[in-house]
Amino acid sequence: MAGTKGGRPRSDRAHLAILEATRDLVAERGYEGVTIEAIAAAAGVGRQTVYRWWSSKAAVVTEAVTTGVLAPEAAAPADTGDVLHDVRTWWSEYQQAAHDPELAAMLRGLAAAAAESATDAERLYEHITGPLERALVARLHAAVRAGQLRPDAEIAAAAEALIATLLYRLLTTAEREAGAGLVDLLLSGMLVPPSADAAERVASSNET
C-alpha cells in the first residue's frame, strides 16, 4: 500500500481506530492542526503504532479518505433525456454535499496531504476527482450518442472546468454557490441546435 511501511500484521481494530481518529481530528482542527501524536492519543495507540503503518501524517489522512471511510461516492448525473437539466441537478447536489462541514474539512485535508506527496496526489485523483470526472464525462458522451450534444463538443474540457470549480469552491471555503449559470455557459455551445421543423413548431406554438 502506498505510503505505508512494513512490519507486524496490523490489528484491524487499531487500524480502523486510527483512521476514524484522523477523520475526527481533521474535521475538528483542520489538516494543519493535526499531529501524529494527537492521532495516536485519540485512537488509543502508541505513536510508533501509527508510524509502523504510515510514513507521515499525509499518508494517514490520504488513506482515511481513499479507503472509503470518508470518500463520497462519485455518482453520474441521471439520464432523463435532458442533458442540461441532468447536469444542472448533478451540479447542485455536489455543491450541497460540499457544504457538509466534516466532508469539506476532510477533503481539504486530503488536498493538503496531496500537496506534500506525489503519491498521495495520485491517490486523490484515483479515488476522488478521477471517478467524479469519469462519471460526468460518461453522461456527456451519452448525450452525444443521443444527439443532444455535438459530436465535436469539448467534453473533457467542460467536465474538467466543472470539477475544478467544485474543488476551488471547496478549498477556498467560498459561501456563494456557482449556480446553474456555469453549467449553462459551458454546455450551451455544445448543444445540438433544434432542427428547422422543430424550430417552426416552437415558433408556431408561441404565436398561438
mmCIF file of C-alpha atoms in Angstrom, residues 48-152:
data_model
loop_
_atom_site.group_PDB
_atom_site.id
_atom_site.type_symbol
_atom_site.label_atom_id
_atom_site.label_comp_id
_atom_site.label_asym_id
_atom_site.label_seq_id
_atom_site.Cartn_x
_atom_site.Cartn_y
_atom_site.Cartn_z
ATOM 1 C CA GLN A 48 5.064 4.009 16.962
ATOM 2 C CA THR A 49 1.961 2.000 16.038
ATOM 3 C CA VAL A 50 0.955 4.773 13.669
ATOM 4 C CA TYR A 51 4.467 5.082 12.251
ATOM 5 C CA ARG A 52 4.677 1.323 11.761
ATOM 6 C CA TRP A 53 1.915 1.533 9.154
ATOM 7 C CA TRP A 54 2.164 5.080 7.771
ATOM 8 C CA SER A 55 5.237 7.124 6.959
ATOM 9 C CA SER A 56 3.666 10.534 7.633
ATOM 10 C CA LYS A 57 0.572 12.437 8.665
ATOM 11 C CA ALA A 58 -0.199 12.993 4.987
ATOM 12 C CA ALA A 59 -0.254 9.247 4.385
ATOM 13 C CA VAL A 60 -2.709 8.648 7.256
ATOM 14 C CA VAL A 61 -5.070 11.366 6.012
ATOM 15 C CA THR A 62 -4.883 10.048 2.468
ATOM 16 C CA GLU A 63 -5.780 6.521 3.486
ATOM 17 C CA ALA A 64 -8.565 7.729 5.783
ATOM 18 C CA VAL A 65 -10.269 9.330 2.799
ATOM 19 C CA THR A 66 -9.443 6.917 -0.006
ATOM 20 C CA THR A 67 -10.347 3.690 1.776
ATOM 21 C CA GLY A 68 -13.977 4.774 1.857
ATOM 22 C CA VAL A 69 -14.200 5.881 5.479
ATOM 23 C CA LEU A 70 -14.779 9.417 4.221
ATOM 24 C CA ALA A 71 -14.883 9.459 0.434
ATOM 25 C CA PRO A 72 -18.168 10.398 -1.257
ATOM 26 C CA GLU A 73 -19.478 8.126 -3.980
ATOM 27 C CA ALA A 74 -18.956 9.501 -7.457
ATOM 28 C CA ALA A 75 -22.406 9.230 -8.978
ATOM 29 C CA ALA A 76 -23.010 10.060 -12.618
ATOM 30 C CA PRO A 77 -25.728 12.568 -13.499
ATOM 31 C CA ALA A 78 -29.106 10.967 -14.100
ATOM 32 C CA ASP A 79 -30.227 10.398 -17.684
ATOM 33 C CA THR A 80 -33.730 11.783 -18.095
ATOM 34 C CA GLY A 81 -33.210 12.657 -21.738
ATOM 35 C CA ASP A 82 -32.446 16.302 -20.946
ATOM 36 C CA VAL A 83 -28.702 16.649 -20.509
ATOM 37 C CA LEU A 84 -28.820 20.289 -19.431
ATOM 38 C CA HIS A 85 -31.335 19.532 -16.672
ATOM 39 C CA ASP A 86 -29.427 16.440 -15.582
ATOM 40 C CA VAL A 87 -26.068 18.179 -15.277
ATOM 41 C CA ARG A 88 -27.644 21.160 -13.500
ATOM 42 C CA THR A 89 -29.187 18.780 -10.924
ATOM 43 C CA TRP A 90 -25.925 16.849 -10.513
ATOM 44 C CA TRP A 91 -24.007 20.090 -10.080
ATOM 45 C CA SER A 92 -26.415 21.361 -7.434
ATOM 46 C CA GLU A 93 -26.286 18.085 -5.477
ATOM 47 C CA TYR A 94 -22.499 18.090 -5.325
ATOM 48 C CA GLN A 95 -22.420 21.724 -4.262
ATOM 49 C CA GLN A 96 -24.809 20.881 -1.436
ATOM 50 C CA ALA A 97 -22.614 17.924 -0.413
ATOM 51 C CA ALA A 98 -19.602 20.247 -0.287
ATOM 52 C CA HIS A 99 -21.387 22.276 2.414
ATOM 53 C CA ASP A 100 -21.125 19.364 4.852
ATOM 54 C CA PRO A 101 -18.500 20.666 7.319
ATOM 55 C CA GLU A 102 -16.905 17.291 8.060
ATOM 56 C CA LEU A 103 -16.681 16.232 4.424
ATOM 57 C CA ALA A 104 -15.350 19.640 3.375
ATOM 58 C CA ALA A 105 -12.707 19.624 6.109
ATOM 59 C CA MET A 106 -11.568 16.130 5.219
ATOM 60 C CA LEU A 107 -11.321 16.838 1.501
ATOM 61 C CA ARG A 108 -9.353 19.994 2.222
ATOM 62 C CA GLY A 109 -7.106 17.875 4.425
ATOM 63 C CA LEU A 110 -6.636 15.389 1.615
ATOM 64 C CA ALA A 111 -5.754 18.195 -0.789
ATOM 65 C CA ALA A 112 -3.160 19.470 1.695
ATOM 66 C CA ALA A 113 -1.736 15.953 2.024
ATOM 67 C CA ALA A 114 -1.592 15.626 -1.750
ATOM 68 C CA ALA A 115 0.457 18.827 -1.939
ATOM 69 C CA GLU A 116 3.132 17.128 0.179
ATOM 70 C CA SER A 117 3.384 13.891 -1.788
ATOM 71 C CA ALA A 118 3.111 12.955 -5.460
ATOM 72 C CA THR A 119 1.906 9.512 -4.398
ATOM 73 C CA ASP A 120 -0.882 10.984 -2.304
ATOM 74 C CA ALA A 121 -1.771 13.374 -5.126
ATOM 75 C CA GLU A 122 -2.192 10.382 -7.418
ATOM 76 C CA ARG A 123 -4.435 8.701 -4.873
ATOM 77 C CA LEU A 124 -6.521 11.880 -4.595
ATOM 78 C CA TYR A 125 -7.141 11.730 -8.341
ATOM 79 C CA GLU A 126 -7.617 7.957 -8.424
ATOM 80 C CA HIS A 127 -10.201 7.826 -5.652
ATOM 81 C CA ILE A 128 -11.926 11.240 -5.633
ATOM 82 C CA THR A 129 -11.551 13.577 -8.580
ATOM 83 C CA GLY A 130 -10.933 10.893 -11.198
ATOM 84 C CA PRO A 131 -14.160 8.924 -10.575
ATOM 85 C CA LEU A 132 -16.110 12.190 -10.378
ATOM 86 C CA GLU A 133 -14.712 13.326 -13.721
ATOM 87 C CA ARG A 134 -15.318 9.955 -15.398
ATOM 88 C CA ALA A 135 -18.919 9.885 -14.183
ATOM 89 C CA LEU A 136 -19.617 13.305 -15.690
ATOM 90 C CA VAL A 137 -17.794 12.521 -18.939
ATOM 91 C CA ALA A 138 -19.816 9.304 -19.339
ATOM 92 C CA ARG A 139 -23.088 11.260 -19.068
ATOM 93 C CA LEU A 140 -21.939 13.832 -21.618
ATOM 94 C CA HIS A 141 -20.852 11.130 -24.057
ATOM 95 C CA ALA A 142 -24.285 9.523 -23.673
ATOM 96 C CA ALA A 143 -25.796 12.884 -24.649
ATOM 97 C CA VAL A 144 -23.618 12.926 -27.773
ATOM 98 C CA ARG A 145 -24.856 9.454 -28.724
ATOM 99 C CA ALA A 146 -28.445 10.607 -28.122
ATOM 100 C CA GLY A 147 -27.954 13.552 -30.476
ATOM 101 C CA GLN A 148 -28.260 16.176 -27.713
ATOM 102 C CA LEU A 149 -24.635 17.358 -27.797
ATOM 103 C CA ARG A 150 -22.485 17.975 -30.851
ATOM 104 C CA PRO A 151 -20.076 15.162 -31.804
ATOM 105 C CA ASP A 152 -17.186 17.661 -31.772
#
